[in-house]
Coordinates of C-alpha atoms and ligand atoms in Angstrom, one line a residue:
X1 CA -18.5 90.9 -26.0
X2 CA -21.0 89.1 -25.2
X3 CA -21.3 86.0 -26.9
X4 CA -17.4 85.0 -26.2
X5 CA -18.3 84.2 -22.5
X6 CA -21.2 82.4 -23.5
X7 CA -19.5 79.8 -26.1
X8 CA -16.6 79.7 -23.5
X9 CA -19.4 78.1 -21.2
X10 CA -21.1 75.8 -23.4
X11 CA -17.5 74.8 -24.5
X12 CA -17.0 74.1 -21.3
X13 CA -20.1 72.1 -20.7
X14 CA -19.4 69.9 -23.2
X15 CA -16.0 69.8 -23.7
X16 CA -14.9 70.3 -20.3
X17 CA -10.8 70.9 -20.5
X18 CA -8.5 68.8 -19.5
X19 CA -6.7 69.9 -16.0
X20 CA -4.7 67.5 -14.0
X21 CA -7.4 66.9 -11.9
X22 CA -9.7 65.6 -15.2
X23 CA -10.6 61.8 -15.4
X24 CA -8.5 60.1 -17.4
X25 CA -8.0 56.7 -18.0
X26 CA -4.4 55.8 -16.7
X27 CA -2.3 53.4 -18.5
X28 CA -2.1 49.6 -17.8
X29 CA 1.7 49.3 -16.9
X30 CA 1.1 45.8 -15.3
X31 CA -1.8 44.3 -17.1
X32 CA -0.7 40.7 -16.2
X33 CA -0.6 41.6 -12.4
X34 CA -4.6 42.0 -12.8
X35 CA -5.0 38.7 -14.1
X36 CA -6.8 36.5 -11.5
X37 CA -4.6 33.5 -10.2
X38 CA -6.7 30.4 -9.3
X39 CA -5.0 28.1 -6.3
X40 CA -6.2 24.5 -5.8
X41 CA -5.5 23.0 -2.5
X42 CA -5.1 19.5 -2.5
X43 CA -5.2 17.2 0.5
X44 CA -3.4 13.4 -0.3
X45 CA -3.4 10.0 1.1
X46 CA -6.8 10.1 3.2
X47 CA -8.9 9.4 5.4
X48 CA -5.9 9.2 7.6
X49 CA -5.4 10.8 11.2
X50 CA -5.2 14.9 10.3
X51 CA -8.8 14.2 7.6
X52 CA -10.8 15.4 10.0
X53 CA -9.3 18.8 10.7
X54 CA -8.6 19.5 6.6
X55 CA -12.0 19.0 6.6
X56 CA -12.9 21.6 9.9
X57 CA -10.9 24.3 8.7
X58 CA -11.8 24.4 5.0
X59 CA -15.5 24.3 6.0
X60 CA -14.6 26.9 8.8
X61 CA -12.7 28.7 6.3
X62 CA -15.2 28.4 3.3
X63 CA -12.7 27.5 1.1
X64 CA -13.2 24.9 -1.6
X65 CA -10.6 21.9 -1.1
X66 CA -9.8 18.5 -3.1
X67 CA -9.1 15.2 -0.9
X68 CA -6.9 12.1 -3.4
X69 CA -7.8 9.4 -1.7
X70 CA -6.6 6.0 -0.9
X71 CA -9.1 3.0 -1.4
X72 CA -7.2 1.1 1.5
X73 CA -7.2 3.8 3.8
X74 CA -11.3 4.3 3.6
X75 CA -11.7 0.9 3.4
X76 CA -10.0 0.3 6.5
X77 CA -11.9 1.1 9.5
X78 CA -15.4 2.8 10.0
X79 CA -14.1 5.7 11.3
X80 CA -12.2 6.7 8.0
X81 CA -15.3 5.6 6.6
X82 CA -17.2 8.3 8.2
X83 CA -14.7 10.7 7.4
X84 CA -14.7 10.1 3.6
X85 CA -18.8 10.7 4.2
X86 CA -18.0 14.0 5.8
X87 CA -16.1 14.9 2.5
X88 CA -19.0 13.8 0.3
X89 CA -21.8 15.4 2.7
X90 CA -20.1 18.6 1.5
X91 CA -19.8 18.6 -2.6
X92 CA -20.1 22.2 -3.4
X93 CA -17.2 22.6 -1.1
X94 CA -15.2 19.6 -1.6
X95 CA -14.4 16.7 -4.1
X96 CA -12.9 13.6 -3.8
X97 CA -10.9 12.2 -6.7
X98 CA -9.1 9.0 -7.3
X99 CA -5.2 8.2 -5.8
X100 CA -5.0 4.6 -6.5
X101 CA -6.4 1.7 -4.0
X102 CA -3.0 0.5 -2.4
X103 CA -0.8 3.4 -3.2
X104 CA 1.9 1.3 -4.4
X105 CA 1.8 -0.1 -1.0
X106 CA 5.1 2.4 -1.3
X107 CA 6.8 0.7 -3.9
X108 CA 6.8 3.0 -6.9
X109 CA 9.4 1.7 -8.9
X110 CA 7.4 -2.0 -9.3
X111 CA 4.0 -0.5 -9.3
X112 CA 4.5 1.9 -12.3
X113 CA 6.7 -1.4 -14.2
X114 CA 3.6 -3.3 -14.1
X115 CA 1.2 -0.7 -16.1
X116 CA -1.5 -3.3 -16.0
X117 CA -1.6 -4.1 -12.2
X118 CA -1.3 -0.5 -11.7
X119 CA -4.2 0.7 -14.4
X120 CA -6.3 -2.5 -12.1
X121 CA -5.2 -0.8 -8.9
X122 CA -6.8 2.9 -9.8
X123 CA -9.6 0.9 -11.2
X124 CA -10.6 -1.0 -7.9
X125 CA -10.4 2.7 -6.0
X126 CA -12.5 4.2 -8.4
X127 CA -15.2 1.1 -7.4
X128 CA -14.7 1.3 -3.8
X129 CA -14.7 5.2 -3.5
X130 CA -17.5 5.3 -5.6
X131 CA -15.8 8.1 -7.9
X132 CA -18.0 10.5 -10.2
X133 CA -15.0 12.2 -12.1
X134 CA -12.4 11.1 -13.8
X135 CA -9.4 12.5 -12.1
X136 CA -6.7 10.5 -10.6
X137 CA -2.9 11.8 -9.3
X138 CA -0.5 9.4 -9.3
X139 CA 0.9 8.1 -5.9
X140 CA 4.7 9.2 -5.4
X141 CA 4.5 11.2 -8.7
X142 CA 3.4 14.6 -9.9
X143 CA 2.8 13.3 -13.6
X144 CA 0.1 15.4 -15.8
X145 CA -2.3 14.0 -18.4
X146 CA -5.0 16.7 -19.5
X147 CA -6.1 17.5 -23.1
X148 CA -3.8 20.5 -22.6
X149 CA -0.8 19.0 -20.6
X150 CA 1.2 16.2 -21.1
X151 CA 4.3 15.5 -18.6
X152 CA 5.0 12.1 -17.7
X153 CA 8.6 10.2 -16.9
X154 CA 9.5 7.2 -18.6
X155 CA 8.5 5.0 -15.5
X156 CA 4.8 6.1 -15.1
X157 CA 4.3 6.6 -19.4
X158 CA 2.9 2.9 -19.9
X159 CA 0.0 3.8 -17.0
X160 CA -0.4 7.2 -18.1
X161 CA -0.9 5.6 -21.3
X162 CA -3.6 3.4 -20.3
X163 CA -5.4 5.7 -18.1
X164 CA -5.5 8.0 -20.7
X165 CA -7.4 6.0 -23.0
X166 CA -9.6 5.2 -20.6
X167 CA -10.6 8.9 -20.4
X168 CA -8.6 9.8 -17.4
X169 CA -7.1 13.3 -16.3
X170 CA -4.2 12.9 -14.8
X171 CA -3.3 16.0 -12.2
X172 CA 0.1 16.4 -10.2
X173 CA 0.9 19.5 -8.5
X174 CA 3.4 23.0 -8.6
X175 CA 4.1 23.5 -4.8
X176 CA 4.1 21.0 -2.5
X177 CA 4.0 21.5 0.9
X178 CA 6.6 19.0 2.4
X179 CA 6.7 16.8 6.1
X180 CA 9.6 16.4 8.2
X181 CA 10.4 12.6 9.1
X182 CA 8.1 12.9 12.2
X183 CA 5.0 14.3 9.4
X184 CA 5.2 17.8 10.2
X185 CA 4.9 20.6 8.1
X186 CA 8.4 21.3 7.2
X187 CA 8.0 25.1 6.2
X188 CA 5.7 27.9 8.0
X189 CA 3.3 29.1 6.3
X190 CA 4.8 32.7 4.8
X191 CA 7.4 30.1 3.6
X192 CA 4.5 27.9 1.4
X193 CA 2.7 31.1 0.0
X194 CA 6.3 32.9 -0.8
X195 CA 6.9 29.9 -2.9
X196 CA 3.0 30.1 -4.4
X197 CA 3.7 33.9 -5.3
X198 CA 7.2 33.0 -6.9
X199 CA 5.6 30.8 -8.8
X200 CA 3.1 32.4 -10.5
X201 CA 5.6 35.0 -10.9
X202 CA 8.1 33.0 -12.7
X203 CA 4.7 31.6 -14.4
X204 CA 6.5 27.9 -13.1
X205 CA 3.0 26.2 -12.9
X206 CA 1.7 23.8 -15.5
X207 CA -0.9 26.1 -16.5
X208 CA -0.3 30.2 -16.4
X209 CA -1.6 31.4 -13.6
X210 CA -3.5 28.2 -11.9
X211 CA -1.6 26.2 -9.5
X212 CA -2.1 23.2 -7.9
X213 CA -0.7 22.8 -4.0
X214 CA 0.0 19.9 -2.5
X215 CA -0.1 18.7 1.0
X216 CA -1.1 15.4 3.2
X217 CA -3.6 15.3 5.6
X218 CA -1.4 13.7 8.2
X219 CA 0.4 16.8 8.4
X220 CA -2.4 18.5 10.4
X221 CA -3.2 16.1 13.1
X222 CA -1.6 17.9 15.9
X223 CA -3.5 21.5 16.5
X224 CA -0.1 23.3 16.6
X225 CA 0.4 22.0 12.6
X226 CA -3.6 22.9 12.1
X227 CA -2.8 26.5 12.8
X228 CA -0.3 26.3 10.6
X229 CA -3.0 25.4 8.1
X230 CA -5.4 28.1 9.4
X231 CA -2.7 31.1 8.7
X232 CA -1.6 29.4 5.0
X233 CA -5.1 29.4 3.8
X234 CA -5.7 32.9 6.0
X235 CA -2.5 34.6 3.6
X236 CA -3.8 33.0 0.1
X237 CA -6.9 34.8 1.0
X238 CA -5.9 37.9 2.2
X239 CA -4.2 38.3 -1.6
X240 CA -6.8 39.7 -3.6
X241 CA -5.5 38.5 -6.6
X242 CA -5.9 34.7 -5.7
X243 CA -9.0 32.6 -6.0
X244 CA -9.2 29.6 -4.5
X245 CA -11.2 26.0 -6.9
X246 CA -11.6 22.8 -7.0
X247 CA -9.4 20.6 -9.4
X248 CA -12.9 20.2 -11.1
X249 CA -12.6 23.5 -12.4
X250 CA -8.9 23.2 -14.1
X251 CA -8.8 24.1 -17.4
X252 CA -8.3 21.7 -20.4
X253 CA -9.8 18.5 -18.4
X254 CA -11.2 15.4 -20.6
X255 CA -14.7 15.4 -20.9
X256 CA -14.8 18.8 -18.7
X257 CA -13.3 16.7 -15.5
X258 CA -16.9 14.1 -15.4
Ligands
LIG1 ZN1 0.1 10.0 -2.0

C-alpha cells in the first residue's frame, strides 16, 4: 500500500508524464522561413549629387552599404573627391567596388562590341579609385561572373570573358530600385521591399536567399526622396529574418572577393 505511491513519485520525478502542458519540441512546418536572407544594398554611378546623403543615412542607420563607382565622376571635381574619401574613411561599413571609368559614356551597345577598350576602361577605374577587391558591375547591365554564377548576354560575353581571366567577379543585381525621367524614386518604399520579399519567396535571386538591390545615388538628392530611403532601409530592418552585407561577403566570389 505503501510502496505504490512511492514509485508513482519517483516515476514521476524522472519520467515526468506527458500532459498538454509538457515541453515538447514542436515540429518545423516551415523550416525554410527560418533561414536567414542576406540583402546587399548597392548604391551606382557615384560620387554624384545624392553620395553624400547614401552615405548620412547608412552611417545613421548603421547599415553596411556598397557604392560602384565611376572613375570620371570621382575624378571630376574635388568635391566628389572628398565624397569617395568619406566612403573609404568608413570600411567596416562600406566598400567601394569597380563600375568602369567612363561608363560607356552611355553607349552600351559600342562599349561591350569593343571587349578590349572596355576590359582598358574597368582597368583605368580600378587605377584611379585605387580599388582593393576585385569586383566590378557592369554599367547598363546586370551580368554575373562568380565561381558559382555565370549569366551573361551575348553582347557583354567577350568582356565578361576577359575580366574573368583576369580574376574578376562580376555582380549585377535582383531588385532594382528604378528613377522616373526627372531621377526620382519611382516606387515607395513598401513597393521596393514587397518586391525584395517576393523575391526571396519565389527564391528569383541569383543565389537562394541573398539578394542584391540596386539603386543610384542621384535618386536621393532631394530630402523628400532621402526619406524615402530612411523608411526602405527602416522596413528591411524591421524583418527579422533579413540581414543586411556587403557584396564582400557574397558567397562563391574568386579569390574570396580580394
Ligand atoms: Zn551605372
Amino acid at each position: 500500500m505503501i510502496i505504490a505511491p512511492v514509485f508513482y513519485i519517483l516515476a514521476h520525478i524522472f519520467f515526468p508524464i506527458n500532459t498538454s502542458n509538457a515541453i515538447v519540441p514542436k515540429p518545423v512546418l516551415n523550416a525554410p522561413d527560418n533561414e536567414i536572407r542576406y540583402v546587399y544594398l548597392s548604391f551606382d554611378d557615384g560620387p554624384l549629387e545624392g553620395t553624400s546623403n547614401c552615405i548620412d543615412i547608412c552611417l545613421n542607420q548603421k547599415v553596411p552599404a556598397t557604392f560602384f563607382e565611376v572613375g570620371r565622376h570621382q575624378a571630376s571635381t574635388n568635391r566628389s573627391k572628398a565624397l569617395y574619401n568619406r566612403i573609404m574613411q568608413n570600411e567596416a561599413q562600406f566598400m567601394i567596388a569597380n563600375h568602369s571609368y567612363t561608363h560607356a559614356n552611355s553607349k552600351y551597345k559600342y562599349f561591350y562590341r569593343h571587349p578590349t577598350m572596355a576590359f582598358d576602361d574597368f582597368m583605368q577605374a580600378q587605377n584611379s579609385l585605387a580599388i582593393k577587391n576585385n569586383i566590378i558591375r557592369l554599367p547598363g547591365n546586370s551580368a554575373w561572373n562568380t565561381t558559382a554564377i555565370k549569366k551573361a548576354s551575348g553582347l557583354v560575353k567577350p568582356v565578361v570573358h576577359k575580366l574573368d581571366s583576369a580574376g574578376f567577379n562580376i555582380i549585377g543585381w535582383d531588385v532594382e530600385w528604378g528613377f522616373d525621367k526627372s531621377g526620382k524614386p519611382r516606387q515607395a518604399p513598401q513597393f521596393v521591399v514587397d518586391m525584395v520579399d517576393s523575391a526571396f519567396a519565389r527564391n528569383h535571386t541569383a543565389t537562394k536567399n541573398h539578394l542584391v538591390i540596386l539603386m543610384h545615388d542621384h535618386m536621393f538628392r532631394a530630402s523628400a526622396d532621402s526619406a524615402k530611403l530612411v523608411a526602405m532601409i527602416g522596413l528591411l530592418k524591421s524583418n527579422p529574418k533579413y540581414q543586411l552585407r556587403k557584396i564582400s561577403q557574397y558567397p562563391g566570389l574568386k579569390n574570396g572577393g580580394r
